[in-house]
Tab-separated table of C-alpha atoms and ligand atoms in Angstrom:
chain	number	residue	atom	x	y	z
A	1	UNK	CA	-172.058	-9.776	-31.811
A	2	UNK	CA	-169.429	-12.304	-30.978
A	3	UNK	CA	-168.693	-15.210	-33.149
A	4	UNK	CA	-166.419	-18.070	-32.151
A	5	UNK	CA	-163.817	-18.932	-34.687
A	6	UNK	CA	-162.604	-22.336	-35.773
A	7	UNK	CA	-159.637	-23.311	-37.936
A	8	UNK	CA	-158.986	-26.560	-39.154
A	9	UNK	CA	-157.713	-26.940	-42.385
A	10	UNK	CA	-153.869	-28.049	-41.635
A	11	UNK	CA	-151.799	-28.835	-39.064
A	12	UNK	CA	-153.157	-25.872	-36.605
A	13	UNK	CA	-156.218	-25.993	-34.591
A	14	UNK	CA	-156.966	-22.414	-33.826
A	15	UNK	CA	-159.959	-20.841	-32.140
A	16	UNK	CA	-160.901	-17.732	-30.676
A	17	UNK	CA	-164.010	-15.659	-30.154
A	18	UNK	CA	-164.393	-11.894	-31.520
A	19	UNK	CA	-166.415	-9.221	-30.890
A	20	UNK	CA	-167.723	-6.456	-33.241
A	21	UNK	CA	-167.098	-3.995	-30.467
A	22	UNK	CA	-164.517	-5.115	-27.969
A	23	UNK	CA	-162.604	-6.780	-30.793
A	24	UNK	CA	-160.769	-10.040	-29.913
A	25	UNK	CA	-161.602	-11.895	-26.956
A	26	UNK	CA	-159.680	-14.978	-26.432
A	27	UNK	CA	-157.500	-17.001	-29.022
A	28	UNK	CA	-155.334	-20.181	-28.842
A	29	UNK	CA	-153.763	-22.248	-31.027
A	30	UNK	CA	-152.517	-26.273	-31.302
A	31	UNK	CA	-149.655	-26.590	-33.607
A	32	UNK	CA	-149.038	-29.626	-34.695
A	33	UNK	CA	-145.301	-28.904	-35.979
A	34	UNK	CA	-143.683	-31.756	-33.597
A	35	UNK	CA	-146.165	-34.537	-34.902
A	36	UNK	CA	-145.019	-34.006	-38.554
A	37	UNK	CA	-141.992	-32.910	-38.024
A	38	UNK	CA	-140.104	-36.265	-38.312
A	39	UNK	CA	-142.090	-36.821	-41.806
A	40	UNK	CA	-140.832	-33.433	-42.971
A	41	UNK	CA	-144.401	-32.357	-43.830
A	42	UNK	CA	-147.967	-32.474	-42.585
A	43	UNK	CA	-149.432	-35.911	-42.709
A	44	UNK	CA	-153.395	-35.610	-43.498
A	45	UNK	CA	-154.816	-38.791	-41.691
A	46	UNK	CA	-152.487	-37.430	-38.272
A	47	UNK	CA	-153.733	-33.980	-38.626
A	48	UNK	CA	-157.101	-35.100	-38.961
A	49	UNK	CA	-156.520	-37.462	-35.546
A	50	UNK	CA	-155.202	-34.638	-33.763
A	51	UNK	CA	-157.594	-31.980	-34.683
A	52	UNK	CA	-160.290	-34.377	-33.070
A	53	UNK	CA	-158.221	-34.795	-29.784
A	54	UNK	CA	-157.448	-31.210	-29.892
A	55	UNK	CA	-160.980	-29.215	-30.980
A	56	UNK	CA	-163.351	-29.322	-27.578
A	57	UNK	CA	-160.296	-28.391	-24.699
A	58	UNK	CA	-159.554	-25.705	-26.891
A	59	UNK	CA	-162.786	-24.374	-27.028
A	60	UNK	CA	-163.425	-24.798	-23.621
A	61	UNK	CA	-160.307	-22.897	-23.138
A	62	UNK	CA	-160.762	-20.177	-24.876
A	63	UNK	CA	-165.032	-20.089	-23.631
A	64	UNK	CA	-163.184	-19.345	-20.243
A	65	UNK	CA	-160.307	-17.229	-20.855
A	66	UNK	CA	-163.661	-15.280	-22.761
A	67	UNK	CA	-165.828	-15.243	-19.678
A	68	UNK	CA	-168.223	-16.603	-22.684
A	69	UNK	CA	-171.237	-19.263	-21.858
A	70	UNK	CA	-172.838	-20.874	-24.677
A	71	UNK	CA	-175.832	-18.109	-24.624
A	72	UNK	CA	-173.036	-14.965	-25.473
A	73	UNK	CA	-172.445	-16.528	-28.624
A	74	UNK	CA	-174.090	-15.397	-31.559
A	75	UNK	CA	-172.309	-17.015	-34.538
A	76	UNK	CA	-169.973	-20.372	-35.060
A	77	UNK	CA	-167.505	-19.436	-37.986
A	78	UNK	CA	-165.573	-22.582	-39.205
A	79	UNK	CA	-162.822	-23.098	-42.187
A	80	UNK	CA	-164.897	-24.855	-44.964
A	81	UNK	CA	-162.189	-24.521	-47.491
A	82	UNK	CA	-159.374	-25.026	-48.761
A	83	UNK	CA	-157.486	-27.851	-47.467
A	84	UNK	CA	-156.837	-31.322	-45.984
A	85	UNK	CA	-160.385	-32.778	-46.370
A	86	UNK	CA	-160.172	-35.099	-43.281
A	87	UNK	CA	-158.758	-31.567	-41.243
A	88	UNK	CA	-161.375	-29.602	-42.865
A	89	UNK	CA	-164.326	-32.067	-41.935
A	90	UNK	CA	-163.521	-32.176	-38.169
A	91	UNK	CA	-163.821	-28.128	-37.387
A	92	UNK	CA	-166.676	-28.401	-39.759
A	93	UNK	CA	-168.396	-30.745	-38.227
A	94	UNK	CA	-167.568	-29.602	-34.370
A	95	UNK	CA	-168.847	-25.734	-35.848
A	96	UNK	CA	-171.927	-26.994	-36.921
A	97	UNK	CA	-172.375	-29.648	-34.308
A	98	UNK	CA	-172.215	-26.309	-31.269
A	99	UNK	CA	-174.227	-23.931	-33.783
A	100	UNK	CA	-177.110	-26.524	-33.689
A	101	UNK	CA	-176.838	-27.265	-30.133
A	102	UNK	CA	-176.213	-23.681	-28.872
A	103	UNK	CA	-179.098	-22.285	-31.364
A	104	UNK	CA	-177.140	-19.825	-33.294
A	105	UNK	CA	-176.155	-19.756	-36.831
A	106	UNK	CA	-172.791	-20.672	-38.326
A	107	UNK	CA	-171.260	-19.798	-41.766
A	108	UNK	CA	-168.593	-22.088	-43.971
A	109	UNK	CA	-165.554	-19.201	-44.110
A	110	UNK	CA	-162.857	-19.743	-47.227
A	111	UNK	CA	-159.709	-20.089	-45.547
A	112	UNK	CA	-157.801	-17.767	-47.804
A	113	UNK	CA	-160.244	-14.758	-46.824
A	114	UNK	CA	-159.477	-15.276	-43.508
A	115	UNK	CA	-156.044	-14.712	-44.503
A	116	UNK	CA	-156.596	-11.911	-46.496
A	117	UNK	CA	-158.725	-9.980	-43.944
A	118	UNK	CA	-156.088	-10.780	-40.874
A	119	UNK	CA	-154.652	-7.249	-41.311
A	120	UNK	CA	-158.258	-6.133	-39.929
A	121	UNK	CA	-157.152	-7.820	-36.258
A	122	UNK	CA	-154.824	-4.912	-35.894
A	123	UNK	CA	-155.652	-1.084	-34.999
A	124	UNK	CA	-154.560	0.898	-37.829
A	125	UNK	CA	-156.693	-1.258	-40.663
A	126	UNK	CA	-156.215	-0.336	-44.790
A	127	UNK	CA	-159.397	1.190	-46.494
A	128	UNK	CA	-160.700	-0.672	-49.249
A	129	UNK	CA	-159.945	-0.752	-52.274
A	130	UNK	CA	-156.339	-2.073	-51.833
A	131	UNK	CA	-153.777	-4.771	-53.785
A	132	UNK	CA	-153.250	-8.211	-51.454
A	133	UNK	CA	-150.252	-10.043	-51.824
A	134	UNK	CA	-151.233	-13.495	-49.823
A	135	UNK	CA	-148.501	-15.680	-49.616
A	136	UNK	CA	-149.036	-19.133	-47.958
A	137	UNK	CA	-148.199	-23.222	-47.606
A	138	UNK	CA	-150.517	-23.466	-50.448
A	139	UNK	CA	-151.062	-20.423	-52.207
A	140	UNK	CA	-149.360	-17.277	-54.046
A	141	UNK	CA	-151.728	-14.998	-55.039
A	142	UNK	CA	-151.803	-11.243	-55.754
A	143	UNK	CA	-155.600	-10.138	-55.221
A	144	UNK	CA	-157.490	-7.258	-56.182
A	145	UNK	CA	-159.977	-6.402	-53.544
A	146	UNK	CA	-162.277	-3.698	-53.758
A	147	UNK	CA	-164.449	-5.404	-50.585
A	148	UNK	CA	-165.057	-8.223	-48.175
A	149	UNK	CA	-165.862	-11.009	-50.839
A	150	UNK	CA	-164.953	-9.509	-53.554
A	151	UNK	CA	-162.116	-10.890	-54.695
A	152	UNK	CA	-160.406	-10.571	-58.258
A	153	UNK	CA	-157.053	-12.796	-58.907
A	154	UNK	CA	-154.750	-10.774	-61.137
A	155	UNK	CA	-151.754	-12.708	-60.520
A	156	UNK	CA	-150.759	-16.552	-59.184
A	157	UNK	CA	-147.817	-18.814	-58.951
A	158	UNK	CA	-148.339	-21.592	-62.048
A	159	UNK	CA	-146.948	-24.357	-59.942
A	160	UNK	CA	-145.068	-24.224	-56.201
A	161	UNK	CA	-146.500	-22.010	-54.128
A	162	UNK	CA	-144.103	-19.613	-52.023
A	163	UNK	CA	-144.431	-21.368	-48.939
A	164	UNK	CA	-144.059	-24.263	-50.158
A	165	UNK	CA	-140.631	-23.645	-52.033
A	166	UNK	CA	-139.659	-22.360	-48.669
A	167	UNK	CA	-140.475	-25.766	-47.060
A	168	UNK	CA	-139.104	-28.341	-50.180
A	169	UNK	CA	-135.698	-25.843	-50.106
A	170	UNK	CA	-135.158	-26.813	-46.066
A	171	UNK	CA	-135.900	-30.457	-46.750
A	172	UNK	CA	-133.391	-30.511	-49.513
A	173	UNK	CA	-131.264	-29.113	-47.267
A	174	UNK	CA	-131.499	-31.305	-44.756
A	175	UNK	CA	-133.279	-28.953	-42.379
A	176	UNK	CA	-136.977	-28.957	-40.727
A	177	UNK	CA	-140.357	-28.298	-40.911
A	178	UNK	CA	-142.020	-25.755	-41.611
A	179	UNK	CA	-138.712	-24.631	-43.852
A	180	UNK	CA	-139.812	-20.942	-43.712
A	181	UNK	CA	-138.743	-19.501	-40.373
A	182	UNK	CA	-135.453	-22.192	-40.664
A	183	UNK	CA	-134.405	-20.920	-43.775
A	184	UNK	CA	-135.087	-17.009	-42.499
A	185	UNK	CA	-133.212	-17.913	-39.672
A	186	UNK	CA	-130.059	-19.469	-40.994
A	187	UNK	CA	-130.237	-16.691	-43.891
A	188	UNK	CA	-129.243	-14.507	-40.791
A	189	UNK	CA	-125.880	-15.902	-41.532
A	190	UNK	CA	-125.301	-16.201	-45.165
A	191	UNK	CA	-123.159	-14.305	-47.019
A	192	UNK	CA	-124.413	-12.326	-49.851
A	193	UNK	CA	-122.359	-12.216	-53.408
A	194	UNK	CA	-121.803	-15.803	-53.818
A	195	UNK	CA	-124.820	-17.104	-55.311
A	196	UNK	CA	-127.297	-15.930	-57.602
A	197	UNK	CA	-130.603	-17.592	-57.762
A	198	UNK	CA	-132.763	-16.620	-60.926
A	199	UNK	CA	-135.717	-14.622	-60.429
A	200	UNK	CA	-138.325	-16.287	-62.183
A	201	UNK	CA	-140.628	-14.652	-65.049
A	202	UNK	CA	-140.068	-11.550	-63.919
A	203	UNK	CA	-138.661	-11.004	-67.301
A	204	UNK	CA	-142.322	-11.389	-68.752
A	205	UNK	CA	-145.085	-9.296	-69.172
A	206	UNK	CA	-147.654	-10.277	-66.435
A	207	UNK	CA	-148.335	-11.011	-62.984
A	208	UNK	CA	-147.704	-14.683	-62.803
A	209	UNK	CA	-145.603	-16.384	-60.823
A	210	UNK	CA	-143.382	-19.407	-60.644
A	211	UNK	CA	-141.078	-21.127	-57.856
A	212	UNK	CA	-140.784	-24.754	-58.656
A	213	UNK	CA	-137.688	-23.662	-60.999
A	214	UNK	CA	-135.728	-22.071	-58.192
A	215	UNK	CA	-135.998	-25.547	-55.905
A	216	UNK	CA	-134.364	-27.371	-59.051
A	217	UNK	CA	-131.521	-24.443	-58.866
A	218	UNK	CA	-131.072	-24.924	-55.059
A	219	UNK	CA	-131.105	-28.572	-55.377
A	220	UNK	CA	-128.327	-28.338	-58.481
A	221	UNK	CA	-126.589	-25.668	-56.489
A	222	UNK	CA	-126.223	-27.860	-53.156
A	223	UNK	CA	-125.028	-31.037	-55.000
A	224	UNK	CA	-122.102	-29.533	-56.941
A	225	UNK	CA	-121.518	-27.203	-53.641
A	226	UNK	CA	-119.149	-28.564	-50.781
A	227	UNK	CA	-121.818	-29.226	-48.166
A	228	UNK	CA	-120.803	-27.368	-45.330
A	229	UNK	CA	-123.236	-25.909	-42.963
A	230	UNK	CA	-121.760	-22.040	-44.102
A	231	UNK	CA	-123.136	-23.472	-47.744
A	232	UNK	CA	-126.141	-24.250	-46.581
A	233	UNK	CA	-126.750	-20.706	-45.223
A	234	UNK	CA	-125.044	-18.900	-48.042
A	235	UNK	CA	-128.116	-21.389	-50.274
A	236	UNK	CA	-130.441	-20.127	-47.600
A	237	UNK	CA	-129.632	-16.599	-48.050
A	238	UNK	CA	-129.236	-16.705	-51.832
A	239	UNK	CA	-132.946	-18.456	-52.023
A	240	UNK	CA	-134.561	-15.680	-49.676
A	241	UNK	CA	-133.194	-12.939	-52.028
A	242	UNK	CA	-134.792	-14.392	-54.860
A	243	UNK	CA	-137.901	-15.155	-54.055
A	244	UNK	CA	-138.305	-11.919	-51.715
A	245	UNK	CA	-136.737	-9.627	-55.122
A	246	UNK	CA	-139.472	-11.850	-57.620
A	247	UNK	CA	-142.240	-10.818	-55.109
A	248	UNK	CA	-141.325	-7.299	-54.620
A	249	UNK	CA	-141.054	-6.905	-58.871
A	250	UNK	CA	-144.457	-8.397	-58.961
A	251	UNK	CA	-146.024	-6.236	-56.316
A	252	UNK	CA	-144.086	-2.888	-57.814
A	253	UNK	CA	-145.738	-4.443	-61.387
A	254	UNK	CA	-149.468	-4.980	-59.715
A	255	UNK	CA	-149.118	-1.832	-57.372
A	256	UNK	CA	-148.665	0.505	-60.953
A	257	UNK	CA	-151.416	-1.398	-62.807
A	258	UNK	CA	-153.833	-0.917	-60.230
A	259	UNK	CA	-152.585	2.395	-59.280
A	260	UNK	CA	-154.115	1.690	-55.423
A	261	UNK	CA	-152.333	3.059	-52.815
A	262	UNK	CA	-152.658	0.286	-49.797
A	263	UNK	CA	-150.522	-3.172	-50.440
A	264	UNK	CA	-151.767	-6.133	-47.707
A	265	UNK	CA	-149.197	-8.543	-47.297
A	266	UNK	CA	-150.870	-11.905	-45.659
A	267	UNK	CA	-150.075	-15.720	-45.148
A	268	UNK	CA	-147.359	-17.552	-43.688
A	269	UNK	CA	-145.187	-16.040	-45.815
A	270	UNK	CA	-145.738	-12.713	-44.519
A	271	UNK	CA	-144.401	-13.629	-41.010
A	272	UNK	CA	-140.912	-13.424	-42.941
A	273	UNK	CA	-138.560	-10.481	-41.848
A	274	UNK	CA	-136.954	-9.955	-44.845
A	275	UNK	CA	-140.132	-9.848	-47.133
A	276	UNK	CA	-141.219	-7.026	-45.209
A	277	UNK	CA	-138.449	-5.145	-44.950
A	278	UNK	CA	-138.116	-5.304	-48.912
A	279	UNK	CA	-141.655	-4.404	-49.411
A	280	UNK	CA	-141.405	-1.649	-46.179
A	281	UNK	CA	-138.656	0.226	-48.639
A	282	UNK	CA	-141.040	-0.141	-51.876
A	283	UNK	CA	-143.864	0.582	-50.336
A	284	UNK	CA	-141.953	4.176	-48.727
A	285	UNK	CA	-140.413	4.702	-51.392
A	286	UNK	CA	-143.572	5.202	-53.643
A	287	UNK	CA	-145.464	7.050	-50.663
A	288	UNK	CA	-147.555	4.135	-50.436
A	289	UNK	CA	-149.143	2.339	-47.406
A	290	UNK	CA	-148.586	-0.970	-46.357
A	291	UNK	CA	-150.163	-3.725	-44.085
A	292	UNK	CA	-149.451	-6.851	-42.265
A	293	UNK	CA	-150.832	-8.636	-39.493
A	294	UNK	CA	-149.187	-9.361	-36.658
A	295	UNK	CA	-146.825	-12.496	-36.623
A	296	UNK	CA	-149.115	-14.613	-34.512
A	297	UNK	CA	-151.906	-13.812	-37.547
A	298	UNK	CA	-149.544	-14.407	-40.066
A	299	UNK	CA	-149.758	-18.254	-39.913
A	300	UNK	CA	-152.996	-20.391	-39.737
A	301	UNK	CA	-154.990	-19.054	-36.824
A	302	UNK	CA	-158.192	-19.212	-35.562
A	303	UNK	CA	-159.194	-14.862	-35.163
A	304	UNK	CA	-158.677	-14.294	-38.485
A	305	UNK	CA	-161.547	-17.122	-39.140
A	306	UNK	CA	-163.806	-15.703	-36.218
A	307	UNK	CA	-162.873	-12.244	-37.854
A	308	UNK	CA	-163.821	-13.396	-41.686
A	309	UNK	CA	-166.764	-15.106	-40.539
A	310	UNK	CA	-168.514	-11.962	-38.340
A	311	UNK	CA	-168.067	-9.731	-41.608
A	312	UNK	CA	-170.036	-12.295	-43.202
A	313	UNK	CA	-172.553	-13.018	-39.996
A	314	UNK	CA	-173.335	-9.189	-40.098
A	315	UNK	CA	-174.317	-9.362	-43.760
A	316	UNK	CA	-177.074	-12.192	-43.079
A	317	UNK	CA	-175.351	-15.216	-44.861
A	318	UNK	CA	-175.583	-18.301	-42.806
A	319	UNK	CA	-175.348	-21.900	-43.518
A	320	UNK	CA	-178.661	-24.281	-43.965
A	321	UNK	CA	-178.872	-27.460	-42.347
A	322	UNK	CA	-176.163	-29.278	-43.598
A	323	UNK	CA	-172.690	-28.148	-44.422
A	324	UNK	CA	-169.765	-28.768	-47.201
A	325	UNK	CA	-166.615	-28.846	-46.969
A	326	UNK	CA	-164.230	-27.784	-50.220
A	327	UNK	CA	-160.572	-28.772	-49.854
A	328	UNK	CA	-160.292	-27.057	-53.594
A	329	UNK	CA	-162.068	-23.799	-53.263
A	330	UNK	CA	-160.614	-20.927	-55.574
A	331	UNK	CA	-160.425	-17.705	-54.139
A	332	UNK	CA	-162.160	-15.855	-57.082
A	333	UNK	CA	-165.222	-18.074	-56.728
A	334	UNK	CA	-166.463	-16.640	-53.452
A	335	UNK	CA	-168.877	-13.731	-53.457
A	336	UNK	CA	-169.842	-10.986	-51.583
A	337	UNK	CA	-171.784	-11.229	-48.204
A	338	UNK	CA	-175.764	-10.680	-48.732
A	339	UNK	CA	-175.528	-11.560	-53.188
B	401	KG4	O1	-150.631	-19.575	-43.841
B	401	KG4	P1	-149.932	-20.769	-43.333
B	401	KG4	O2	-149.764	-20.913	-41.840
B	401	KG4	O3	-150.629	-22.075	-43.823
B	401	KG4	C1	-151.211	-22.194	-45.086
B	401	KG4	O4	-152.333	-21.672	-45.280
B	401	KG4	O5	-150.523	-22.793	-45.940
B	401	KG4	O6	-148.513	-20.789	-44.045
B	401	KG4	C2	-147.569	-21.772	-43.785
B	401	KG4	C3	-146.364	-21.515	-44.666
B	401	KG4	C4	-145.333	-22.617	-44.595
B	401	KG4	O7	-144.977	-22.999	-45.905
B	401	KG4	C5	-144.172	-21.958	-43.860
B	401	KG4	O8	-142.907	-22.465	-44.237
B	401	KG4	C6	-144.336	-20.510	-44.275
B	401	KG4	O9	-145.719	-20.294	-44.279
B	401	KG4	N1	-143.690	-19.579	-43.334
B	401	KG4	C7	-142.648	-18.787	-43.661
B	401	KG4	C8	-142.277	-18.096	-42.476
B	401	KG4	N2	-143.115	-18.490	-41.480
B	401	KG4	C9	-143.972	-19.408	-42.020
B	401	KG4	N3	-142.004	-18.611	-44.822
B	401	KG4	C10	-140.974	-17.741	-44.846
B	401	KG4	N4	-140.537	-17.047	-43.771
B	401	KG4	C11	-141.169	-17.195	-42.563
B	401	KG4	N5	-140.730	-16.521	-41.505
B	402	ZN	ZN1	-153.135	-20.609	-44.022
């Protein structure tokens, strides 16, 4: 079966087409980093624009680089939810628009699950039942999943999430955007010691998390600092230790109250080298396993959507005749393929 994957939600149009037997087939991806960059963050009515111009070469790209006519495809998986409604509405309605046309079903795929189930791209995949850490632009969530679509939420940031702080630390800092792989970057070069950054509720009893407290401390710490560009790594540095050290406590916490054995680590987030190297030692150190995917699949892409959506394909859910898109669509809601 191979099912043509479409991502749409942000400020990345990704497609590609995967196969239940030869795996992935073809994949590209649009980023539209250099048309928001000079707003220091994604711009909905833009991304929507761009998405449009974007959607149909891609396709036809990736149709090609498959060897793929319209008759080898058996199933149009699109991003239904969450995210920029406008962004959402265009790979929805393109996904819908080609399963109608090319006569084969399509299913709505929750944006997050394709996130969660990227790790399954790669060749040595975790066994179910295992603890997901899925750290994004727009969410922070540490997931208990015992299956594909089911889903329990055991921990979540209260306000920022992780990505995010990453991205409202660089434009305090004067930096770019996305503030994630410029703040790992110029980390490379601060010096440890000098600051300390709290590590937020790790103090309390629970899985919850909460970041919007640590952008106050960088933003306190960079106005009464001298504002050289070493100060802005040393910040840089000081920020990554916290919020990598608050996840890793977190994880340690969830990993012992589950007592699994497999941690996923998924989302933007878990592109970041330092993250995984913290949660590589925790992870040995307890004889556990751990899984990413690979950096490409890390960010928004569009396999992890064809991926998400075959699992669900296989299990007979499609969509009806019209569709819905969800820009607020909470993880625990969705169910399991074929309830
Ligand atoms: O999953 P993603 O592509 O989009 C959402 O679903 O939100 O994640 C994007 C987020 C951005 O906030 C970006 O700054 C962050 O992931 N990110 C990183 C790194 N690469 C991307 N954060 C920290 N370190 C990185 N290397
Ligand atoms: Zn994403």
């Amino acid at each position: 079966m191979k099912v043509l994957g479409i991502e749409t939600s942000c400020d990345e149009t990704g497609i590609a087409i995967y196969d239940d037997k030869q795996g992935l087939l073809a994949e590209a991806l649009y980023s539209q980093i250099e048309l928001h960059a000079e707003y220091g963050g994604v711009v909905p009515e833009l991304a929507s624009r761009d998405h449009v111009r974007r959607i149909i070469p891609l396709i036809d790209q990736v149709m090609k680089q498959a060897v793929c006519q319209p008759d080898d495809i058996d199933g149009i998986a699109y991003t239904s939810g969450p995210g920029l409604m406008g962004a959402l509405m265009v790979g929805a309605a393109v996904g819908r628009s080609l399963a109608w046309t090319w006569k084969c079903p399509s299913v709505a795929v929750h944006h997050m699950e394709g996130h969660l189930l990227a790790p399954m791209l790669e060749d040595n995949t975790p066994d179910f039942p295992f603890l997901a850490l899925l750290v994004s632009g727009g969410h922070t969530l540490l997931v208990d999943v015992t299956g594909i679509g089911r889903y329990k939420i055991i921990g979540e940031s209260l306000d920022d999430a992780v990505g995010e702080a990453f991205d409202k630390t660089a434009k305090m800092l004067g930096l770019g955007y996305p503030g994630g792989p410029i703040i790992s970057e110029l980390a490379l070069t601060g010096q440890s010691g000098l600051y300390k950054f709290p590590r937020p509720m790790v103090n309390r009893p629970g899985l919850d998390m909460s970041f919007s407290g640590l952008k106050t401390f960088v933003l306190n710490t960079w106005n009464k600092s001298d504002k050289t560009e070493q100060t802005k790594a040393n910040i840089a540095y000081a920020f990554q230790e916290a919020v990598v050290d608050t996840l890793a406590i977190k994880c340690q916490r969830a990993l012992k109250e589950t007592r699994y054995q497999r941690l996923v680590i998924a989302g933007g987030v878990s592109a970041n080298t330092r993250l995984r190297a913290r949660l590589n030692e925790l992870t040995h150190k307890n004889s556990l396993e751990v899984y990413y995917p690979k950096h490409q699949f890390c960010t928004d892409n569009g396999a992890m959507i064809a991926y998400a959506g075959l699992q669900r394909l296989i299990a007979g859910e499609k969509d009806g005749d019209g569709f819905s898109t969800r820009p607020r669509w909470p993880l625990g809601e969705l169910e399991a393929p074929g309830l």
